[in-house]
XYZ file of C-alpha atoms in Angstrom:
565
model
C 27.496 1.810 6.743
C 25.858 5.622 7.066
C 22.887 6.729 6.220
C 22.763 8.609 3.044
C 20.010 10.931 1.920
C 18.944 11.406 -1.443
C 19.073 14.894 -1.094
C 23.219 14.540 -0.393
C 23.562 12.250 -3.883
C 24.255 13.331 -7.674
C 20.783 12.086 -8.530
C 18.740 14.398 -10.874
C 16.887 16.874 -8.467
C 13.896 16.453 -10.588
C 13.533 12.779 -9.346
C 14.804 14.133 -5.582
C 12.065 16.185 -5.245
C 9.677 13.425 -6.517
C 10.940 10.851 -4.036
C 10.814 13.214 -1.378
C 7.057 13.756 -1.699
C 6.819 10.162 -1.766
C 8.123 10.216 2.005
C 11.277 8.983 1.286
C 14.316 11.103 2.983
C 17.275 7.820 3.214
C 18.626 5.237 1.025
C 18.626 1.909 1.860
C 21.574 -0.124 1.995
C 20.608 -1.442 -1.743
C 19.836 1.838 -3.169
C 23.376 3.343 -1.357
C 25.018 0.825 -3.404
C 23.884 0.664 -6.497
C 22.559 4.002 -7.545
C 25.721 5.614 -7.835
C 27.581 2.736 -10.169
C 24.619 2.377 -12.354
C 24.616 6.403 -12.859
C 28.497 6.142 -14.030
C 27.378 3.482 -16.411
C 28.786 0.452 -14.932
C 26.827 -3.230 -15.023
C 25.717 -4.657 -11.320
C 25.546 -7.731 -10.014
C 23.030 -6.701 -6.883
C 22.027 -9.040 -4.238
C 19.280 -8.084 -1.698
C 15.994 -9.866 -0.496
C 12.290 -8.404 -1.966
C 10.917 -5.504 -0.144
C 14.888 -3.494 -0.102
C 14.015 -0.955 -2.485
C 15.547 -2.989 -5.384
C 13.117 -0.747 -7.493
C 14.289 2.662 -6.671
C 18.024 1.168 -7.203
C 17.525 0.592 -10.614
C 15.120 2.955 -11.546
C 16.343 6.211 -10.998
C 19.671 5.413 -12.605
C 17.581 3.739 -15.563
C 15.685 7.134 -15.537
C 18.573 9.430 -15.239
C 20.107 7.862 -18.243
C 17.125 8.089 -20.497
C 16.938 10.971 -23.022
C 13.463 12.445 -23.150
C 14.291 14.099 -26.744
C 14.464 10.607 -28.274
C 11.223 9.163 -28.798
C 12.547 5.166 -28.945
C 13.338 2.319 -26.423
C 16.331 3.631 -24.877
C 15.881 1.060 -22.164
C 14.127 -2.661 -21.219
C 13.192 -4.306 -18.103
C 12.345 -7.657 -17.129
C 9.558 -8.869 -14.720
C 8.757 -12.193 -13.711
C 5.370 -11.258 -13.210
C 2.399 -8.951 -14.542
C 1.924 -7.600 -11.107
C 5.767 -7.350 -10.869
C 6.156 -5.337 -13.898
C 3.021 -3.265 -13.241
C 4.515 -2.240 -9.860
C 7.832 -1.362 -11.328
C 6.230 0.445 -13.994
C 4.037 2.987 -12.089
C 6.997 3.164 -8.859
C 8.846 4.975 -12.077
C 6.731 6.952 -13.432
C 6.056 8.537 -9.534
C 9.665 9.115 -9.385
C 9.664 10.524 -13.022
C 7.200 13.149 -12.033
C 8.962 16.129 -12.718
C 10.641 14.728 -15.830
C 8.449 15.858 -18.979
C 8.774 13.884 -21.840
C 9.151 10.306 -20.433
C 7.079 7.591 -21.026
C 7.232 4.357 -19.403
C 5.175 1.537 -20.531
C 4.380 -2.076 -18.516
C 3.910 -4.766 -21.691
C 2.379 -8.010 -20.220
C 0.352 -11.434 -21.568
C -2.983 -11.362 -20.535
C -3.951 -8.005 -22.053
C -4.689 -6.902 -25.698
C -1.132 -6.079 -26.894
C -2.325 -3.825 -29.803
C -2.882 -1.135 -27.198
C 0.860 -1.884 -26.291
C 1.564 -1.637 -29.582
C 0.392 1.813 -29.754
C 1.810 2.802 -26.887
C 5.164 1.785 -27.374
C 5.097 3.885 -31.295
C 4.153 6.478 -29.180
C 7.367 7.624 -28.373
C 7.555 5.114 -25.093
C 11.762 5.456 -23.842
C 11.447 2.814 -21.054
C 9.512 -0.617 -21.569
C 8.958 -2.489 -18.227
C 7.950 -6.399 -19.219
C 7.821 -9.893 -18.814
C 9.956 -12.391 -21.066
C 7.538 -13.795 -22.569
C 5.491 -10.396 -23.905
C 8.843 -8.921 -24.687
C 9.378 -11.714 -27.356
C 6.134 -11.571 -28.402
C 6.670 -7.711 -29.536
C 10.502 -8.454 -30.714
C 9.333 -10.994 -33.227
C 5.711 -8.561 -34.176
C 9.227 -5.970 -34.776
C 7.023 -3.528 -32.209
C 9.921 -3.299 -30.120
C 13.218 -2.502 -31.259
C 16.172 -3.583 -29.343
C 19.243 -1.548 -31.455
C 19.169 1.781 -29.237
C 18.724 -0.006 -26.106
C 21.144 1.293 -23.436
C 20.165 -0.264 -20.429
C 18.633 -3.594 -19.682
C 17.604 -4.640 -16.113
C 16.696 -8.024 -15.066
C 14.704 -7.711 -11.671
C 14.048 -10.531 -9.671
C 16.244 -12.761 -11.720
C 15.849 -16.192 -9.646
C 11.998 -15.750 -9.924
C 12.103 -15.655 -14.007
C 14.520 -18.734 -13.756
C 12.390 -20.915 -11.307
C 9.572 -20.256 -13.198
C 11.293 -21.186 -16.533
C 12.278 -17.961 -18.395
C 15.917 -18.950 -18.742
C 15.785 -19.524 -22.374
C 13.847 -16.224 -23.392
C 16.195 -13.972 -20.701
C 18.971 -15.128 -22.657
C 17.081 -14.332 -26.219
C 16.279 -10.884 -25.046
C 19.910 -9.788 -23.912
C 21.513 -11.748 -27.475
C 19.143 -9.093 -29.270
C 20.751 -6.272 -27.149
C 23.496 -4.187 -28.820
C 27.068 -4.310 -28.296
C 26.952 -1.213 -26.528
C 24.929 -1.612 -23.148
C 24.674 -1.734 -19.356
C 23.357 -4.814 -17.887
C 21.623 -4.735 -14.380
C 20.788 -8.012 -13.085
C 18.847 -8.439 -9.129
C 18.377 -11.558 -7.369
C 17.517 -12.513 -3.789
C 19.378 -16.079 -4.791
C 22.320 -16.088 -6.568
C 21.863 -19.860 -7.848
C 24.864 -21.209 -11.043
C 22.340 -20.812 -13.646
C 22.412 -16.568 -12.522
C 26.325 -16.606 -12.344
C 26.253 -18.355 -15.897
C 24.002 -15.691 -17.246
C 26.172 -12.614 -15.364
C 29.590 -14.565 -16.908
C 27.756 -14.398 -20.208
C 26.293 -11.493 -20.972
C 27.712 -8.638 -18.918
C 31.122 -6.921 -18.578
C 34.458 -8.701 -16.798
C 34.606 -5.103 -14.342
C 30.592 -5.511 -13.217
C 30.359 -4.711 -9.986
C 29.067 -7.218 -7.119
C 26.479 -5.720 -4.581
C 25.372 -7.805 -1.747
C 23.315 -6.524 0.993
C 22.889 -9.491 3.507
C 19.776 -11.247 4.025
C 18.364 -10.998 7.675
C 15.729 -13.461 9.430
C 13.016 -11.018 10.096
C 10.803 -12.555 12.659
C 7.332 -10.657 14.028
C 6.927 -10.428 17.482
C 3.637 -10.933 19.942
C 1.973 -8.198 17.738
C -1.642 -8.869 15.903
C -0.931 -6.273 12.381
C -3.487 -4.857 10.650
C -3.834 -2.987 7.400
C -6.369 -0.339 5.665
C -6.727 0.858 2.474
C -6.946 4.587 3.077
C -7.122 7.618 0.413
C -3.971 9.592 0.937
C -5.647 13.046 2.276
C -7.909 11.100 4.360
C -4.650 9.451 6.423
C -4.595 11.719 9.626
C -8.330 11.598 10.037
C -7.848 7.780 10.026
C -5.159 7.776 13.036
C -7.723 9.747 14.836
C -10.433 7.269 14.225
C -8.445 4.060 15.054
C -7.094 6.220 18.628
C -10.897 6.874 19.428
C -12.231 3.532 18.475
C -9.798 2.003 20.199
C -9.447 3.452 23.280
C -5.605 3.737 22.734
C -3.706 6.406 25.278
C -0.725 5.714 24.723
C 0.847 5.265 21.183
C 3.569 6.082 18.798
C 2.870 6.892 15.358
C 5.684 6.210 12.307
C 6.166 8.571 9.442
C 8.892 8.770 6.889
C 9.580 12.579 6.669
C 10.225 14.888 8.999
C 7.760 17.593 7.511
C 4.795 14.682 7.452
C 5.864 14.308 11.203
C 5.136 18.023 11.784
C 2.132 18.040 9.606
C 0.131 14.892 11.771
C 1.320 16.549 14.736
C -0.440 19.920 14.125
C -3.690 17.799 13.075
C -3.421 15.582 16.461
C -3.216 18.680 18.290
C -6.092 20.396 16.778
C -8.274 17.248 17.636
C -7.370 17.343 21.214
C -4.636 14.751 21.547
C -1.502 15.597 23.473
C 1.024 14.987 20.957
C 4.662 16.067 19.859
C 6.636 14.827 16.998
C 10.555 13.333 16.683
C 12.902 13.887 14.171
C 16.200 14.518 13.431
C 16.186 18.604 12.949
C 15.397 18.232 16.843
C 18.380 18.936 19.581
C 19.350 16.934 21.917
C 18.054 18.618 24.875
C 14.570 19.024 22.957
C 14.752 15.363 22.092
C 15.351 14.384 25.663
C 12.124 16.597 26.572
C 9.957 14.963 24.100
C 10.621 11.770 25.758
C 10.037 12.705 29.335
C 7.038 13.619 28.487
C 5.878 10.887 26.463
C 7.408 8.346 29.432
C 5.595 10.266 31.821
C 2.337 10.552 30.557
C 1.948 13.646 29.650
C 1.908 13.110 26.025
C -0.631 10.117 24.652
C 0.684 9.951 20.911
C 4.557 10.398 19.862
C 4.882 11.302 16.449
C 8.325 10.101 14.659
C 10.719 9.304 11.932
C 12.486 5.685 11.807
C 16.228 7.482 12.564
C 14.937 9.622 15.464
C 12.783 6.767 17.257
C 16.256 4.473 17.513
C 16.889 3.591 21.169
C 13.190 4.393 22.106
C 12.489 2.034 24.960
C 8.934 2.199 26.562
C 7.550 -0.875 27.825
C 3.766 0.139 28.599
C 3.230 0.931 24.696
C -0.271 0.302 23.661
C -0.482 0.401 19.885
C 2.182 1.568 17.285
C 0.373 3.054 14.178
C 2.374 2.981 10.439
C 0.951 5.950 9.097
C 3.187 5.530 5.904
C 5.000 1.786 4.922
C 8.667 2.286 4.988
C 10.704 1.376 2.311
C 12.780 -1.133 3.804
C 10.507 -4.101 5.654
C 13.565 -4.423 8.426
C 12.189 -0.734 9.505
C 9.013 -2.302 9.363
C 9.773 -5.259 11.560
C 11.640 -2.894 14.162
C 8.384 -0.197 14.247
C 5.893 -2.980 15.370
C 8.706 -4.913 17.603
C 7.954 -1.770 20.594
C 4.402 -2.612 21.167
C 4.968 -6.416 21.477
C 7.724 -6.726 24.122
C 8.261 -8.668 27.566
C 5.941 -11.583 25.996
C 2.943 -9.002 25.940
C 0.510 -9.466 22.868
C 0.753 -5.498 20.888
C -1.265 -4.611 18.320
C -0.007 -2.436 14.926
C -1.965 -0.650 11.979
C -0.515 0.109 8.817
C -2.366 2.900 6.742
C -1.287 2.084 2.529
C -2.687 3.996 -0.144
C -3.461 2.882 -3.570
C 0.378 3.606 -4.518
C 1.640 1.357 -2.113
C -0.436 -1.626 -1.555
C 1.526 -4.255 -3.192
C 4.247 -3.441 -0.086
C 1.788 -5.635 1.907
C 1.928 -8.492 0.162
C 6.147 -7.729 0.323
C 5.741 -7.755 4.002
C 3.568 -10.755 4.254
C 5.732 -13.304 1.563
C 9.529 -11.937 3.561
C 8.283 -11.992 7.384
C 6.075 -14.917 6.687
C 3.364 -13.344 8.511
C -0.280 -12.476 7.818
C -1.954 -9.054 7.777
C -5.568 -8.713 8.791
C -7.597 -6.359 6.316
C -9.155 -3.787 8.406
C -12.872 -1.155 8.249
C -11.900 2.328 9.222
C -15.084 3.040 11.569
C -17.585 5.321 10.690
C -18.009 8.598 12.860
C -21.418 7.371 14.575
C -19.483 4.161 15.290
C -16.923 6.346 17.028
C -19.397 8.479 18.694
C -21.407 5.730 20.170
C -18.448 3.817 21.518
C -16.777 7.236 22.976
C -20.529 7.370 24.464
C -20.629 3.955 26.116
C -17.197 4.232 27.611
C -18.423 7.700 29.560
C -21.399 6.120 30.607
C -19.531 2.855 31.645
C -17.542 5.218 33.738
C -20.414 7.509 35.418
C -22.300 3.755 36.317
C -18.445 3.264 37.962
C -18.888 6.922 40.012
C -22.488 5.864 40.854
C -21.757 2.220 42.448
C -18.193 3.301 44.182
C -18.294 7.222 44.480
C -19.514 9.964 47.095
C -21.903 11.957 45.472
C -23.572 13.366 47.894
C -22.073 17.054 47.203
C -22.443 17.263 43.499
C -26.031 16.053 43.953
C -26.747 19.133 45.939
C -25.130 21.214 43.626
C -27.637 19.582 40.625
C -30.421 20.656 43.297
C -29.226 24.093 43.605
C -29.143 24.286 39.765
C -32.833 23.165 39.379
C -33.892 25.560 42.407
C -36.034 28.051 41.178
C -33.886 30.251 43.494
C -31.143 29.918 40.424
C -30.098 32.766 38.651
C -29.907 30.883 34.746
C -32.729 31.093 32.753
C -32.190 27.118 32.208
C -33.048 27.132 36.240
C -36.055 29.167 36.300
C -37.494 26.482 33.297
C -36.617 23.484 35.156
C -38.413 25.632 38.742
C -41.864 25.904 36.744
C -41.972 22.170 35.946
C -41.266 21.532 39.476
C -44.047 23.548 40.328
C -46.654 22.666 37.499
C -46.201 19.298 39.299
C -47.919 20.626 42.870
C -49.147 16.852 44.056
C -45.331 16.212 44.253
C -44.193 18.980 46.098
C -46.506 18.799 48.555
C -46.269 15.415 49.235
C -42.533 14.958 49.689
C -39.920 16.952 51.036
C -38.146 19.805 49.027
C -35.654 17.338 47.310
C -37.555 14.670 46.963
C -39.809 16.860 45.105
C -37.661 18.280 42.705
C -36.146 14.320 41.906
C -39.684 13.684 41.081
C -41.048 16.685 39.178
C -38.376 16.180 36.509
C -39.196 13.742 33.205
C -36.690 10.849 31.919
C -36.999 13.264 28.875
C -35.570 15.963 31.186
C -32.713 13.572 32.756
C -32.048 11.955 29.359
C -31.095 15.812 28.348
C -29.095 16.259 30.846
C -26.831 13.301 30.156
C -27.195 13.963 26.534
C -25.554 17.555 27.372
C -22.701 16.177 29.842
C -21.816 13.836 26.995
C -21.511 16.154 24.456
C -19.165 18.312 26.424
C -17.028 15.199 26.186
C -17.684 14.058 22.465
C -18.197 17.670 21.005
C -20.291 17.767 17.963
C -20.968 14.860 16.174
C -19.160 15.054 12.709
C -20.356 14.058 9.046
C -19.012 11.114 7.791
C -16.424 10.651 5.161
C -15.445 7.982 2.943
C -11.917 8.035 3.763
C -11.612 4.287 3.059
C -10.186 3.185 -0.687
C -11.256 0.495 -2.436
C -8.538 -1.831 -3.970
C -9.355 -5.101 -5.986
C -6.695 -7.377 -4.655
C -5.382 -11.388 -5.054
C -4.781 -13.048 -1.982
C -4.502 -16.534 -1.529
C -5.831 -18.654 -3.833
C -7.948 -16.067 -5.680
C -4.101 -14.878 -6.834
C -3.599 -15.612 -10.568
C -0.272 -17.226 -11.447
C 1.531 -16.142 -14.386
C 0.634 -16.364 -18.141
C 0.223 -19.108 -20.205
C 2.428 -19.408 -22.719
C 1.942 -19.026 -26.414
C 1.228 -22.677 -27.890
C -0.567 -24.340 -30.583
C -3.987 -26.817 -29.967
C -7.307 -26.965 -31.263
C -10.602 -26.058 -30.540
C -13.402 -27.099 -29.197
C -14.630 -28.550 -32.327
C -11.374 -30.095 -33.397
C -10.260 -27.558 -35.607
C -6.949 -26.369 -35.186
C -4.816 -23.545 -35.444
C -2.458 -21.132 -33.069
C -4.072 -19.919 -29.721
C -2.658 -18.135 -26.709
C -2.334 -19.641 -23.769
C -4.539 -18.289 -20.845
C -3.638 -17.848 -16.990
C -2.551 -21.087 -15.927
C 0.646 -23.014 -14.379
C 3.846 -21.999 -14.728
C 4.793 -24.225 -17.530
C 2.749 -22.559 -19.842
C -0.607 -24.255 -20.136
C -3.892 -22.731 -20.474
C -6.984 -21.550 -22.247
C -8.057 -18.818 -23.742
C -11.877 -17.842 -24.606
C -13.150 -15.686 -26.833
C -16.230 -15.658 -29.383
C -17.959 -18.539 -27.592
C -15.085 -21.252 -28.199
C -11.963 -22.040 -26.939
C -8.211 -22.309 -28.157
C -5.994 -24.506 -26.221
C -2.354 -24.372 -26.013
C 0.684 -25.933 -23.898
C 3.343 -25.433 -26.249
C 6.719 -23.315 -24.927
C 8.225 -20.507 -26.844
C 6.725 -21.725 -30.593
C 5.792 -19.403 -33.011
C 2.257 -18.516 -33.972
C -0.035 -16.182 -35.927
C -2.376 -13.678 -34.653
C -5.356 -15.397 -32.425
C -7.494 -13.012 -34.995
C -6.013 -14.653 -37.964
C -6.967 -18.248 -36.245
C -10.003 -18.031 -35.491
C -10.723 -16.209 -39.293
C -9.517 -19.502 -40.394
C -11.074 -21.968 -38.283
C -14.614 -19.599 -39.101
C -14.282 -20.213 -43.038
C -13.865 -24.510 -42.043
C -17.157 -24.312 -40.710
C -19.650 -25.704 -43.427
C -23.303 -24.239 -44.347
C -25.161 -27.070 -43.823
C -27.335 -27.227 -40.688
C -26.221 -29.869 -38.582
C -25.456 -30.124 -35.507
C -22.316 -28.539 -33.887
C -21.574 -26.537 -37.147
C -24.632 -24.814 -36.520
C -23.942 -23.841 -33.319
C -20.681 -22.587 -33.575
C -21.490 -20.453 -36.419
C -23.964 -18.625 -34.206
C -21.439 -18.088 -31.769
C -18.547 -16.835 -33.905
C -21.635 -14.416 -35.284
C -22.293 -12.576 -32.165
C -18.359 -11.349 -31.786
């Protein structure tokens, strides 16, 4: 199927202008697809593995069908996850950019919902949730399902293997007779089909984009967490530290290939960029001279590097994360070929960082966080490999002419200034002229101060100035392994730590729903699924008034805890 670019679609140019400055020029095979039936109004049935662009498929239709004038829920969708629906959430409101007036809002367990609360009576059009907060605001009445015109269910075998069945098929009985239904699944297990034969039309339309077995090659990966203006500074960095010669560098747009081009340049590297606005014949140059050596780092876009074929590649560099992870898997493939170990870095930004994890769960690999180095790290490294080099010259090289050519430059015969200086130290130091012959004498009449300068100044010609460091590095809290929290308890009933009971809400935990939650210096306990309960607030008010006056033992106690809330 061809390639087609947002900017060729009937999508709002608002949100085209907004995806293009996120780097994106092409649709993936999932957003081809989809976009353009969702946008007439029709309910989908899409199949395609995680890291697609699943979100961009149903979020710019959801987007384009939202009407910024009306200041109600005009559209819902489901998460299996916090982080899922966070992600979602703030992917949307970067391609809503340019649209004034719309307010998306991520409603998850775990946080206080009264701030959802007021944030969805706010005017909020779009809410982006999981199940089991949804409910939680549908029977508070804080969310309001009768103008609802879209629904989404993302990730659809994820909320039923972690039990959600029951409240998926709550939330879309609420929905109004009038809707579209958008339902995405990697799996397309019975208990999906049931819920797509259930609740959405007879004329939905099936999408499948086929799963393929990405494998990594021979290639250690790397990633850092870079500030988005800092990003061509950082390729610099990792070429230097490194040692790399010979690289090519992935960006999605053509105008971010000129732009890191231009900056390469203007630090010294021999580079030239790749895209498609490029002819043939100037294509066919650019690769000459990249196979021949001439230039160290090619610059491209995913289209205009197919077919590329160099076998000597020392490092390919991801200076954005492409939306689809089989680009991914095809940009590192070129430095890992004929059974030779290669070596990738992947530059993500704030915005972008839970596509690592994407890449990690689908290729079943493992990225290896990464430290930008500092510019004295750089400098001394660029300083030892010179120096490495010039001990090289020394034990293998004639230098016999340029030695005499140092001596001529020291003779106070010179004409530089810098000559007649180093001619009156040479002759300050009489003992040693007169004792050895002319060169010897000059060898010896000059300090390791004075040689130490000299080296200094051949280095620098080399290095150039050493430059102030930046923090170009961004710091980003993340859950990997086992420090990553599984999803919310649910809501249950239990008792306290002093027997008392009443309704609590269940804290992170396991899947099915168990969990604690602590606040004022005791605990409420709950395991129960989908029951109804009062406010935690309204709880613990009761279970403070059970607590008698007298002064005895854990009564006591837990009256001076409940005090200091």
């Amino acid at each position: 199927m061809d390639t087609i670019k947002y900017s060729q679609s009937n999508i709002d140019t608002r949100i085209i202008k907004a995806v293009t400055e996120m780097g994106f020029d092409d649709m993936t095979p999932i957003q081809s697809q989809a976009i353009p039936v969702m946008i007439e109004g029709r309910d989908v049935i899409g199949q395609a593995q995680t890291g697609t662009g699943k979100t961009a498929a149903f979020g710019i239709p959801v987007l384009q069908s939202v009407n910024p004038k009306e200041r109600f829920v005009q559209a819902v969708i489901l998460c299996p996850t916090r982080e899922l629906a966070i992600q979602a959430a703030n992917e949307m409101r970067r391609f809503s950019k340019y649209m004034q007036q719309i307010k998306i809002v991520p409603v998850y367990g775990g946080a206080d919902i009264s701030g959802q609360i007021k944030l969805i009576r706010s005017g909020a059009q779009i809410v982006v949730g999981t199940p089991g907060r949804v409910m939680d605001h549908m029977r508070r009445h804080t969310l309001k399902m009768e103008n609802v015109r879209v629904v989404v269910l993302d990730e659809a075998d994820e909320m039923l293997n972690m039990g959600f069945r029951e409240d998926m098929e709550t939330i879309l009985r609420e929905m109004p007779e009038e809707h579209q239904t958008a339902l995405f699944s990697a799996t397309m297990p019975k208990p999906i089909l049931d819920i797509t034969h259930m609740y959405q039309k007879p004329d939905a339309v099936q999408i499948r984009v086929a799963a393929k077995e990405l494998t990594i090659p021979l290639v250690t990966q790397y990633y850092y967490t870079i500030k988005g203006k800092y990003k061509a500074e950082a390729v610099k960095r990792l070429l230097q530290a490194n040692n790399i010669t010979r690289s090519i560098v992935f960006c999605n747009t053509k105008k971010m290939v000129d732009d890191l081009v231009s900056e390469l340049k203007h630090y010294g590297y021999n580079s030239e960029g790749l895209h498609g606005d490029l002819s043939q014949k100037q294509r066919d140059m650019v690769m000459k001279h990249f196979r021949g050596g001439h230039t160290q780092v090619l610059v491209a876009t995913d289209v205009a590097a197919r077919g590329i074929d160099v076998d000597d590649l020392e490092a390919v560099i991801n200076y954005d994360i492409p939306q689809d992870i089989e680009y991914y898997v095809h940009r590192i493939g070129r430095t890992g070929r004929a059974g030779r170990e290669g070596v990738a870095f992947t530059l993500v930004t704030r915005q972008d960082f839970y596509r690592i994890k994407d890449i990690e769960k689908i290729c079943r690999t493992k990225m290896i966080k990464g430290k930008i180095p500092q510019s004295r790290e750089i400098t001394a490294l660029q300083a030892e490999k010179y120096l490495e080099k010039a001990e090289e010259c020394i034990k293998f090289g004639k230098l016999d002419h340029l030695k005499r050519i140092i001596e001529l430059r020291f003779n106070k015969e010179g004409e530089s200034q810098e000559s007649s200086d180093m001619c009156r130290k040479a002759e300050e130091n009489q003992e040693n002229i007169n004792t050895h012959d002319k060169a010897e004498g000059i060898e010896a009449a000059f300090s390791r101060s004075d040689i130490i300068e000299l080296a200094a100044a051949l280095l620098k010609l080399h290095i150039g100035e050493e430059t102030t460091d930046i923090n170009i590095e961004d710091k980003i809290y993340e859950y990997r392994g086992d420090e990553r929290r599984s999803s919310h308890g649910r809501n249950g009933y239990g008792k306290d730590d002093y027997g008392r009971t009443g309704y609590g809400r269940g804290g992170y935990g396991r899947d099915d729903g168990k969990g604690s939650y602590k606040k004022g210096g005791y605990s409420n306990y709950g395991s129960g699924r989908n029951r109804s309960r009062t406010d935690v607030k309204d709880a613990e008010k009761r279970n403070r008034e059970k607590v008698t006056a007298d002064k005895n033992g854990k009564a006591y106690k837990s009256t001076k805890k409940l005090g200091r809330r």
